[in-house]
mmCIF file of C-alpha atoms in Angstrom:
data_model
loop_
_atom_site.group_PDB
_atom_site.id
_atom_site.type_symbol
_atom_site.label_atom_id
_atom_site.label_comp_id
_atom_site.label_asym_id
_atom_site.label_seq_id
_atom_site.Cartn_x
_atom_site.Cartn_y
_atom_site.Cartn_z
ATOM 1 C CA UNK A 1 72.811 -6.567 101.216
ATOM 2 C CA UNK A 2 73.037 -6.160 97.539
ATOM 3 C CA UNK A 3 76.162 -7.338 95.664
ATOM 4 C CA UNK A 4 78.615 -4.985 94.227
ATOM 5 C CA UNK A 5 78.466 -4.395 90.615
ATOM 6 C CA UNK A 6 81.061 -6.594 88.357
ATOM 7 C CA UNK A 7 84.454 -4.223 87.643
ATOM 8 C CA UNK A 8 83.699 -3.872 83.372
ATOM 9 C CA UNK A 9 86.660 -3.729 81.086
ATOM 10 C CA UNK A 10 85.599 -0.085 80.236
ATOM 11 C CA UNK A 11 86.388 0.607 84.060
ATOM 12 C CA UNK A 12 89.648 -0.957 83.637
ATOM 13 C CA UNK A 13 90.983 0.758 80.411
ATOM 14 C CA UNK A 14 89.695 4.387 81.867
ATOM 15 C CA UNK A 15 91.581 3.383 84.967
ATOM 16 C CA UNK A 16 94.607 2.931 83.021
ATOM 17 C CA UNK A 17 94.601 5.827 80.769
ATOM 18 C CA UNK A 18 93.657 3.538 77.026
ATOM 19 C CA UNK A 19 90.900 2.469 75.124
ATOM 20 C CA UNK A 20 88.876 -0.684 75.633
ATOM 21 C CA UNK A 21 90.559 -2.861 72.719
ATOM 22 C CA UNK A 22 94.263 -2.209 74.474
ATOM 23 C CA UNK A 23 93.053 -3.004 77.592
ATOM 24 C CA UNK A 24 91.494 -6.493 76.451
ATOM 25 C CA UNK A 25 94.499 -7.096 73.993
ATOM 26 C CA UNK A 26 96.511 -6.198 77.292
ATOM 27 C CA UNK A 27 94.722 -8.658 78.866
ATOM 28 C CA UNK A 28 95.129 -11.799 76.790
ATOM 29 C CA UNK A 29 98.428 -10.782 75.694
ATOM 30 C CA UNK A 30 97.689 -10.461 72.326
ATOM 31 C CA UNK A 31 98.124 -7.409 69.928
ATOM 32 C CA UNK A 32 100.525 -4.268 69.618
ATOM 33 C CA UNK A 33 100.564 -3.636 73.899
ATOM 34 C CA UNK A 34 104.048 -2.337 74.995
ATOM 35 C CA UNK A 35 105.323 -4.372 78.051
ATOM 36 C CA UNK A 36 104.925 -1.230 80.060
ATOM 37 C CA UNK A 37 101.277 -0.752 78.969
ATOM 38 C CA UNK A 38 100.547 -4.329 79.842
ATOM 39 C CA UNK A 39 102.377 -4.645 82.905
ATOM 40 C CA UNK A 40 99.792 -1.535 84.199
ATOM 41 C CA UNK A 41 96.586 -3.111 83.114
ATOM 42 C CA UNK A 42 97.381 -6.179 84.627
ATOM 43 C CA UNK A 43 98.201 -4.026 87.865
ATOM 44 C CA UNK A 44 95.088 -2.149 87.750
ATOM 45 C CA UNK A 45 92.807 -5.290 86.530
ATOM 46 C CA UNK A 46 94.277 -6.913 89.667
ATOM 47 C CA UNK A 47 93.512 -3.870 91.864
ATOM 48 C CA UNK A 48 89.890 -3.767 91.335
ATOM 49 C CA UNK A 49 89.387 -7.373 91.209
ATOM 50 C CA UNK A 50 88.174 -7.275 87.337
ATOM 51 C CA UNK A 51 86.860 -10.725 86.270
ATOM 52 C CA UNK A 52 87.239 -11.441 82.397
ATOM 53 C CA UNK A 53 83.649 -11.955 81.258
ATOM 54 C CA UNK A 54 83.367 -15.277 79.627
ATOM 55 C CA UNK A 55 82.164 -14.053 75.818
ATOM 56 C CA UNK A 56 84.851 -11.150 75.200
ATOM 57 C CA UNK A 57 87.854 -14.191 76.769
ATOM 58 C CA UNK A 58 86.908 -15.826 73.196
ATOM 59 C CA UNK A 59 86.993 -12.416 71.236
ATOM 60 C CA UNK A 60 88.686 -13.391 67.973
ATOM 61 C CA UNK A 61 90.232 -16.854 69.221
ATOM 62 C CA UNK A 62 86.388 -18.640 69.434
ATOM 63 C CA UNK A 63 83.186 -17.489 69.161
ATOM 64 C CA UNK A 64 79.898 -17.845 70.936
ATOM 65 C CA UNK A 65 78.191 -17.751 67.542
ATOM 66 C CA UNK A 66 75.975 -15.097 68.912
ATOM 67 C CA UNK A 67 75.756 -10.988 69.207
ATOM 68 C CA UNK A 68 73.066 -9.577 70.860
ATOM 69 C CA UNK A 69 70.652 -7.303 70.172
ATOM 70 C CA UNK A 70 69.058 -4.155 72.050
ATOM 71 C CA UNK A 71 65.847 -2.228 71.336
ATOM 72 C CA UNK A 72 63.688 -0.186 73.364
ATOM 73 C CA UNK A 73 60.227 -1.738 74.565
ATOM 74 C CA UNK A 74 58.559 0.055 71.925
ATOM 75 C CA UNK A 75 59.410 -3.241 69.411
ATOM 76 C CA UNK A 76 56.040 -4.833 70.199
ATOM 77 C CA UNK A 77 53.903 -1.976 67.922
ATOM 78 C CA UNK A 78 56.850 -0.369 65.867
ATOM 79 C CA UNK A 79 57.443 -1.395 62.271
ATOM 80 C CA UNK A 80 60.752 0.570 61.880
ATOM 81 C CA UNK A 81 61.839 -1.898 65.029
ATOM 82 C CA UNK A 82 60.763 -4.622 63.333
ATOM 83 C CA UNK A 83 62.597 -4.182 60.052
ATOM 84 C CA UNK A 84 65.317 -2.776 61.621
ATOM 85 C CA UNK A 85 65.541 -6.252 63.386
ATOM 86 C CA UNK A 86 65.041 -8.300 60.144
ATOM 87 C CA UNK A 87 68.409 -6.376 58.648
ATOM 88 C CA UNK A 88 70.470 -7.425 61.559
ATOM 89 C CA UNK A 89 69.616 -11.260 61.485
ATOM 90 C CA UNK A 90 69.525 -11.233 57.731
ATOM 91 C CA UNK A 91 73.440 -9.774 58.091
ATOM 92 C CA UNK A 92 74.084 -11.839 60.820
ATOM 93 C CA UNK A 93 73.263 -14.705 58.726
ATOM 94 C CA UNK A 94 75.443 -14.091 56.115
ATOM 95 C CA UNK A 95 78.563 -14.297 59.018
ATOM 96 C CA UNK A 96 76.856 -18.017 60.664
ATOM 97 C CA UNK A 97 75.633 -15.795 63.748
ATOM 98 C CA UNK A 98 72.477 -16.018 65.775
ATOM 99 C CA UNK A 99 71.395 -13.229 66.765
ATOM 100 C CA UNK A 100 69.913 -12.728 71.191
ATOM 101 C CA UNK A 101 67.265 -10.383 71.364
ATOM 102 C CA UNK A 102 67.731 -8.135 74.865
ATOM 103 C CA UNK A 103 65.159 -6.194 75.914
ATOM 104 C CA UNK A 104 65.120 -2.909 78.427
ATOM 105 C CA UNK A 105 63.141 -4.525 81.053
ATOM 106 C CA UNK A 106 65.340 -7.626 80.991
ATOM 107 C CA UNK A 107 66.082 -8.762 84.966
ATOM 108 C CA UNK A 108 69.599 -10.469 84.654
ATOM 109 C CA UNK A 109 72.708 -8.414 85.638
ATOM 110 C CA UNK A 110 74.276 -11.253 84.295
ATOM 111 C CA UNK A 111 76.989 -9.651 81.351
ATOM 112 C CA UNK A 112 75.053 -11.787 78.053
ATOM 113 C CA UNK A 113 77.336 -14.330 76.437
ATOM 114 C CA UNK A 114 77.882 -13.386 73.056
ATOM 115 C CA UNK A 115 80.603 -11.532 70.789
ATOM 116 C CA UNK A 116 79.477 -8.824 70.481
ATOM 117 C CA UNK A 117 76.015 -6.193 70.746
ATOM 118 C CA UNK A 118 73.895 -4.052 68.584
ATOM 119 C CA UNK A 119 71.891 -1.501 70.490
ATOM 120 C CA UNK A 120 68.881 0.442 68.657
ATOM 121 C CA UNK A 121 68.188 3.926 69.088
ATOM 122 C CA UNK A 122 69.728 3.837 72.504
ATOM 123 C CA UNK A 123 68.048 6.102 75.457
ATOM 124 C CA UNK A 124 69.730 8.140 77.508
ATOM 125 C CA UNK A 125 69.276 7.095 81.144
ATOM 126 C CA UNK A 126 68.428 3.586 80.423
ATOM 127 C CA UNK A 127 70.402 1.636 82.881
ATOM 128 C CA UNK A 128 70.432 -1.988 80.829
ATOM 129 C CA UNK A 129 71.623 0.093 77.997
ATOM 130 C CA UNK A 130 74.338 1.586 80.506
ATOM 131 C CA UNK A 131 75.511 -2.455 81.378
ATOM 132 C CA UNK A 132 75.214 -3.642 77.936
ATOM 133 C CA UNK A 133 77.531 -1.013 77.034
ATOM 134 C CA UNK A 134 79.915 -1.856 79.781
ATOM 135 C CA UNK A 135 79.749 -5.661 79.087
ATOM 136 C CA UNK A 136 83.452 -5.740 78.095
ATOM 137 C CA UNK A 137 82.172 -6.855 74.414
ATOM 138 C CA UNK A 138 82.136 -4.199 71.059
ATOM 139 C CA UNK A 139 79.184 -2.729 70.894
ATOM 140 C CA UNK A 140 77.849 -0.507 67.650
ATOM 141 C CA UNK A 141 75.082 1.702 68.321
ATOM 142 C CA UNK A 142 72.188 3.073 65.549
ATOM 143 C CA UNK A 143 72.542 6.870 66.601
ATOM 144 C CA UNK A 144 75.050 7.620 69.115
ATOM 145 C CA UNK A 145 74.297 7.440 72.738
ATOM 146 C CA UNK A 146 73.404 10.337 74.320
ATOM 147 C CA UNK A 147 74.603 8.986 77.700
ATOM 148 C CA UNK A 148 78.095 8.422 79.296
ATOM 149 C CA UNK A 149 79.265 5.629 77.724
ATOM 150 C CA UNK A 150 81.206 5.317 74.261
ATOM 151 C CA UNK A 151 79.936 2.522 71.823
ATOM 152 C CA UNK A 152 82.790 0.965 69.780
ATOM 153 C CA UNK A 153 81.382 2.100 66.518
ATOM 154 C CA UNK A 154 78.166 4.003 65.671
ATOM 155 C CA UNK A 155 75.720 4.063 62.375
ATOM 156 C CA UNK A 156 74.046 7.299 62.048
ATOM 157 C CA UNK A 157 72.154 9.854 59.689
ATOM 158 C CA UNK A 158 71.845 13.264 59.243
ATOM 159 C CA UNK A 159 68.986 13.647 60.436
ATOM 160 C CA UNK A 160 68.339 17.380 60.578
ATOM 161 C CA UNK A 161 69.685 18.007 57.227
ATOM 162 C CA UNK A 162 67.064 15.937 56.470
ATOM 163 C CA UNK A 163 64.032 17.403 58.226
ATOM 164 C CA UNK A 164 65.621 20.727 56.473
ATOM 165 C CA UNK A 165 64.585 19.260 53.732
ATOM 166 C CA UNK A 166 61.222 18.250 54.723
ATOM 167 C CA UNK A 167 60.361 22.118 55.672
ATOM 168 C CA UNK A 168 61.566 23.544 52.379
ATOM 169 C CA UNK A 169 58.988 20.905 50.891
ATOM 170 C CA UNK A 170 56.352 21.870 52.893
ATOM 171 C CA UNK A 171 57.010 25.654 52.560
ATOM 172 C CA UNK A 172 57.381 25.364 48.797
ATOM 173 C CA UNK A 173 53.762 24.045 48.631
ATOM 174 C CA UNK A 174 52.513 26.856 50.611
ATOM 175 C CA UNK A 175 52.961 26.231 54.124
ATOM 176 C CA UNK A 176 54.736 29.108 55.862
ATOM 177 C CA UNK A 177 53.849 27.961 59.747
ATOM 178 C CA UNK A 178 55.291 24.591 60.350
ATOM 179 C CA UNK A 179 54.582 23.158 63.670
ATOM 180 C CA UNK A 180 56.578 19.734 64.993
ATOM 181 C CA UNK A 181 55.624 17.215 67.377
ATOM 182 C CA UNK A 182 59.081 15.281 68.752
ATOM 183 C CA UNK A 183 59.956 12.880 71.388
ATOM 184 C CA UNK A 184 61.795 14.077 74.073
ATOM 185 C CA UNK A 185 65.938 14.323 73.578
ATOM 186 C CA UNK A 186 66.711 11.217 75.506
ATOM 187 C CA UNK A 187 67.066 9.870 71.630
ATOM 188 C CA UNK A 188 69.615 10.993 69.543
ATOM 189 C CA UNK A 189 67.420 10.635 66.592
ATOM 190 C CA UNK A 190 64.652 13.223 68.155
ATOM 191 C CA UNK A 191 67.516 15.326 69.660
ATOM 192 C CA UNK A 192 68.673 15.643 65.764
ATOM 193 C CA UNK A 193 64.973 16.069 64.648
ATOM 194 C CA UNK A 194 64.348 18.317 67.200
ATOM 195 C CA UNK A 195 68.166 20.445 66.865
ATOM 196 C CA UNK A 196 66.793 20.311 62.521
ATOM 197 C CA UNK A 197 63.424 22.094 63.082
ATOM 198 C CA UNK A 198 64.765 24.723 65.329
ATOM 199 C CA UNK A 199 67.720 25.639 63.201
ATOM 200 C CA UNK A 200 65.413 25.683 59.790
ATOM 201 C CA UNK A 201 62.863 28.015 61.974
ATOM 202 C CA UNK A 202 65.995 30.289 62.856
ATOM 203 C CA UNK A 203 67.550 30.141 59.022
ATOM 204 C CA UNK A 204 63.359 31.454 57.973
ATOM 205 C CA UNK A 205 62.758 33.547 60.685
ATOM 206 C CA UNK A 206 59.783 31.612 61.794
ATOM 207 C CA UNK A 207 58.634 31.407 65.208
ATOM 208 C CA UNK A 208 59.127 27.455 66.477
ATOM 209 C CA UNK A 209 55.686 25.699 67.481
ATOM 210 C CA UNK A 210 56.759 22.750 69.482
ATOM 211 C CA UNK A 211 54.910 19.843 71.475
ATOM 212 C CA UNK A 212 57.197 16.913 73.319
ATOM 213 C CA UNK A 213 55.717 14.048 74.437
ATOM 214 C CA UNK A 214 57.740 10.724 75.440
ATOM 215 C CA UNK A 215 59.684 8.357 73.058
ATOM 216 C CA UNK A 216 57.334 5.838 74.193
ATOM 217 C CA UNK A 217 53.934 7.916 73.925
ATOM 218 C CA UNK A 218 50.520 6.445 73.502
ATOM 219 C CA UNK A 219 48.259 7.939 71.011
ATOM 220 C CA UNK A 220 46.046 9.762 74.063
ATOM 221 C CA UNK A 221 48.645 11.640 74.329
ATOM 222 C CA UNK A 222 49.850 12.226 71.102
ATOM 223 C CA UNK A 223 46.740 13.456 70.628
ATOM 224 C CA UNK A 224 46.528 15.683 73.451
ATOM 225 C CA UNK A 225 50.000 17.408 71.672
ATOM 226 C CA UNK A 226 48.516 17.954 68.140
ATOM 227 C CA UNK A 227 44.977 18.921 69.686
ATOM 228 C CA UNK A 228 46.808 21.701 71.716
ATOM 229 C CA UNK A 229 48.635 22.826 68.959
ATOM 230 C CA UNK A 230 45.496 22.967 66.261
ATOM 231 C CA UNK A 231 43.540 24.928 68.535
ATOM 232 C CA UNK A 232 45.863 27.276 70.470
ATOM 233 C CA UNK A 233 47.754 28.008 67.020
ATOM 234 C CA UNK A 234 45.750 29.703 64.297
ATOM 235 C CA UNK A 235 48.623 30.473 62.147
ATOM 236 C CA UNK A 236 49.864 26.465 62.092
ATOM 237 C CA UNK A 237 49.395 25.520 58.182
ATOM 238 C CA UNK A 238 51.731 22.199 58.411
ATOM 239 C CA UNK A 239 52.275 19.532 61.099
ATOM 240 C CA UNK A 240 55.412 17.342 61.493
ATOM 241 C CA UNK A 241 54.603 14.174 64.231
ATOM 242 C CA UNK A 242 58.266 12.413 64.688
ATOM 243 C CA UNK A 243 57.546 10.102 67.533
ATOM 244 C CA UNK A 244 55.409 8.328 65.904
ATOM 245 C CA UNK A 245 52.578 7.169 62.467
ATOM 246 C CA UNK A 246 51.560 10.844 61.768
ATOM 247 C CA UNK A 247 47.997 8.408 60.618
ATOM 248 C CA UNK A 248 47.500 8.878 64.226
ATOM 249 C CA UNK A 249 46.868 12.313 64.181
ATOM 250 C CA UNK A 250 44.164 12.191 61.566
ATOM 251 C CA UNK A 251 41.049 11.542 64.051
ATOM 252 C CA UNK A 252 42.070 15.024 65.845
ATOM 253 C CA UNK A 253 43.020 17.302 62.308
ATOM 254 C CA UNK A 254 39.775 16.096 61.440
ATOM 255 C CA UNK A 255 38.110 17.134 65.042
ATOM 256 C CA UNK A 256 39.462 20.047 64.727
ATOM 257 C CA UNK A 257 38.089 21.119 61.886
ATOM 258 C CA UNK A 258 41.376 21.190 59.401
ATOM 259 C CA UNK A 259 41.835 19.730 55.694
ATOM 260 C CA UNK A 260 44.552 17.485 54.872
ATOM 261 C CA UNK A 261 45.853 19.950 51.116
ATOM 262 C CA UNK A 262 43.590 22.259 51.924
ATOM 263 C CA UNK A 263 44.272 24.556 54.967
ATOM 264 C CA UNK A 264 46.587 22.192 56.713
ATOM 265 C CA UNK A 265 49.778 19.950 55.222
ATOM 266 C CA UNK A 266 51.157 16.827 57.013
ATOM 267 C CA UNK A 267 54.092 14.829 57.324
ATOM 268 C CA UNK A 268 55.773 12.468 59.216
ATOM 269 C CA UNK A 269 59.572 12.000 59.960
ATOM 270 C CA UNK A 270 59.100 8.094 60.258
ATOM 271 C CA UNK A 271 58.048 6.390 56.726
ATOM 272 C CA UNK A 272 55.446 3.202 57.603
ATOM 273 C CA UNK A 273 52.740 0.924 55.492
ATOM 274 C CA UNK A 274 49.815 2.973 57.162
ATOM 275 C CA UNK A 275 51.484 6.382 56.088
ATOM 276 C CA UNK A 276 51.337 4.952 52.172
ATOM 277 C CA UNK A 277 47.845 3.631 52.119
ATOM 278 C CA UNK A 278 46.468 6.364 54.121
ATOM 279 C CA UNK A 279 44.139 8.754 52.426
ATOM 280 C CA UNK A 280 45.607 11.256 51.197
ATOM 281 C CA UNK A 281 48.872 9.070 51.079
ATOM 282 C CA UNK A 282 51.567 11.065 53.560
ATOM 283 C CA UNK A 283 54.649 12.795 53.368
ATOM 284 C CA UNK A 284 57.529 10.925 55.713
ATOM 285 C CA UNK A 285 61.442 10.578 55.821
ATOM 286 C CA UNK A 286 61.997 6.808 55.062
ATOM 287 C CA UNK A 287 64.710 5.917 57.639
ATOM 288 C CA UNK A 288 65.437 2.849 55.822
ATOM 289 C CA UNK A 289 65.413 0.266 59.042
ATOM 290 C CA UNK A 290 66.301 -2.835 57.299
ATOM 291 C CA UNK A 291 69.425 -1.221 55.458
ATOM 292 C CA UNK A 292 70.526 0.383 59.521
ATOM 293 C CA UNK A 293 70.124 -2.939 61.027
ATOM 294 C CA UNK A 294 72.257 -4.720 58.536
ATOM 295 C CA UNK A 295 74.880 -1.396 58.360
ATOM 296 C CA UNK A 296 75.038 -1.867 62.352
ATOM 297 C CA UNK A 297 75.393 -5.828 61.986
ATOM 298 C CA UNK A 298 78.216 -5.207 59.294
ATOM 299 C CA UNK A 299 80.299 -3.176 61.313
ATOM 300 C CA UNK A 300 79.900 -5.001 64.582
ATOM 301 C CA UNK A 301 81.837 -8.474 62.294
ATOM 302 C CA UNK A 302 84.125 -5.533 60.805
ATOM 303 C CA UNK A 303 85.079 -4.906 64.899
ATOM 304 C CA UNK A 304 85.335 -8.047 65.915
ATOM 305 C CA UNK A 305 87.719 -9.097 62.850
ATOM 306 C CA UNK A 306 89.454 -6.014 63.502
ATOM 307 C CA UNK A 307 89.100 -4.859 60.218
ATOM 308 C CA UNK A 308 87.395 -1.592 61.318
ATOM 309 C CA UNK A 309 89.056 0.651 63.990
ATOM 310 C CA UNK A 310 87.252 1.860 67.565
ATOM 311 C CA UNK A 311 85.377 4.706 67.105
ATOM 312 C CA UNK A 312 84.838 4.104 63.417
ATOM 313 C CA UNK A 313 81.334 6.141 62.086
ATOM 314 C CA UNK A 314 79.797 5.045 58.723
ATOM 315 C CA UNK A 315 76.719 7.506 57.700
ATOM 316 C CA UNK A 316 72.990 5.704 57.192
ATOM 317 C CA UNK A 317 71.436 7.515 53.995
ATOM 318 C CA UNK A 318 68.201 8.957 54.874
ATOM 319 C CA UNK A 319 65.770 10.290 52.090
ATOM 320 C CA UNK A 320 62.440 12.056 52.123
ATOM 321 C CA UNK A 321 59.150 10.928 49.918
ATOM 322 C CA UNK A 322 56.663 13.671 49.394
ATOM 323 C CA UNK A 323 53.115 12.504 49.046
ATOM 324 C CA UNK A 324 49.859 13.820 48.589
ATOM 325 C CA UNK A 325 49.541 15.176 52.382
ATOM 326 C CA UNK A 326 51.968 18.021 50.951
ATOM 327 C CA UNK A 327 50.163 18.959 48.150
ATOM 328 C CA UNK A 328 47.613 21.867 48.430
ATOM 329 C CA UNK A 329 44.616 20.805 46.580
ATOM 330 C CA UNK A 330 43.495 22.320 43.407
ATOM 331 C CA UNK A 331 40.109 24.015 43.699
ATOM 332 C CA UNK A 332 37.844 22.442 41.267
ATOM 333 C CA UNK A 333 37.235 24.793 37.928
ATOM 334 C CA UNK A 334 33.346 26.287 38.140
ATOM 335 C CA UNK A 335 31.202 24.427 35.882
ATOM 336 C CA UNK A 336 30.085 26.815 32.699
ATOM 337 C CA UNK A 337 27.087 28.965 32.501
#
């Protein structure tokens, strides 16, 4: 027979009515805890057999010299991943802190022994996410989580303001018909991209043109998305591809018989090195990666020095580049007779 699961502190503190932070204070007998809120964590702690995981015992009296970090598999061909990683160890650095990389198809159940965790673009409905989060340690998350649990503090951008943005561009240079390819809403991020194009179609009265693929998707079938959409859409003039290097879809615009600035405009809502060198450079929202990894690293220290409070939110600026993929070109003047 399988074991039961480990009782989490989160169990314990919804169990006895506070947040997570009481309930460990509670615990060690240490902060602002009335004796009457103490005396009923300890009862309830006691009642479900909750074990004090080993890492959040230390939680501002030692340290493990660690926090960990969380991304979805996609790290191993993702650039934003990889910066994003770079700005948490660079941050984590600064504080004497090594930073443990844990991955989604990690087999432990074991709770990870450091101070505190980081957790990338979190999925809804991914069940290490769902422990990690229930580790008994602060956790800050890069978008919120669109699942049960609460992370201690979240870094996050406005996302379809954003993407608002990017439509006005493309409809000031011409393109009335935007289409958007987006990962499925188990993201925050493409739940915000997603929520952004829908609302800008409603504010235009434009008709949305949608394909969702998965978060995860392989080019055959990003390709399959834009190739459906190129040749069952006439009126398309523009193409958004969020899930991932909008490069990708350049093999199939050109299949298909469309002109990057001349009858078709693209852009991407993830900046990357192949989106500047391509040919014509293309239009992205630059997510800035390495400035969110070291914004999530920041506030995890500010949590676990108690300088920031539970459920703090600081905003992650966002900013669009237009590039030549926008640009309808200029027909060339007829030569003189």
């Amino acid at each position: 027979m399988r074991a039961a699961e480990p009782v989490t502190l989160l169990a314990v503190a919804q169990q006895a009515g506070v947040s997570k932070t009481t309930a460990s204070d509670a615990l060690r007998g240490s902060g602002r805890v009335s004796e009457e809120t103490r005396v009923r964590v300890l009862r309830i702690a006691d009642e479900l057999g909750y074990v004090p995981n080993g890492s959040a015992q230390h939680l501002r009296k030692a340290s493990t010299g660690a926090i960990g970090l969380h991304l979805p598999a996609v790290l191993t061909r993702s650039n934003y991943y990889m910066s994003f990683v770079f700005g948490v160890v660079e941050k984590a650095a600064e504080f004497h802190y090594d930073v443990t990389l844990i991955t989604s198809d990690a087999p432990s159940r074991r709770a990870p022994r450091v101070d505190g965790l980081v957790l990338g673009d979190p999925l809804g409905g991914d069940p290490v996410v769902e422990r990690l989060m229930n580790a008994g340690v602060p956790t800050v998350t890069c978008e919120r989580f669109p699942g049960g649990a609460r992370a201690d503090g979240v870094v996050r951008s406005e996302h379809p303001a954003v993407v608002g943005d990017l439509l006005d561009h493309v409809r000031s240079a011409g393109a009335s018909r935007p289409a958007l390819i987006v990962a499925g809403d188990e993201s925050d991020w493409a739940a915000g991209v997603h929520r952004g194009y829908r609302e800008w179609c409603a504010r235009r009265g434009v008709a949305p043109m949608v394909r969702t693929v998965e978060f995860d998707t392989s080019g055959e079938e990003l390709h399959l998305a834009a190739r459906d959409l190129l040749k069952t859409e006439p009126a398309l003039d523009a193409l958004v591809c969020a899930p991932a290097a909008a490069t990708e879809l350049l093999p199939v615009i050109r299949e298909c018989g469309r002109t990057i600035g001349g009858d078709l405009l693209l852009a991407s809502c993830v900046d990357g090195p192949s989106l500047r060198s391509a040919d014509p450079p293309v239009t992205a929202i630059d997510l800035r990666p390495r400035e969110a990894g070291a914004a999530c690293a920041e506030l995890l220290f500010d949590l676990l020095a108690g300088t920031a409070a539970e459920g703090t939110e600081r905003l992650h600026e966002i900013e669009l580049i237009p590039r030549a993929s926008t640009t309808r070109a200029t027909p060339a003047p007829a030569p003189p007779r």
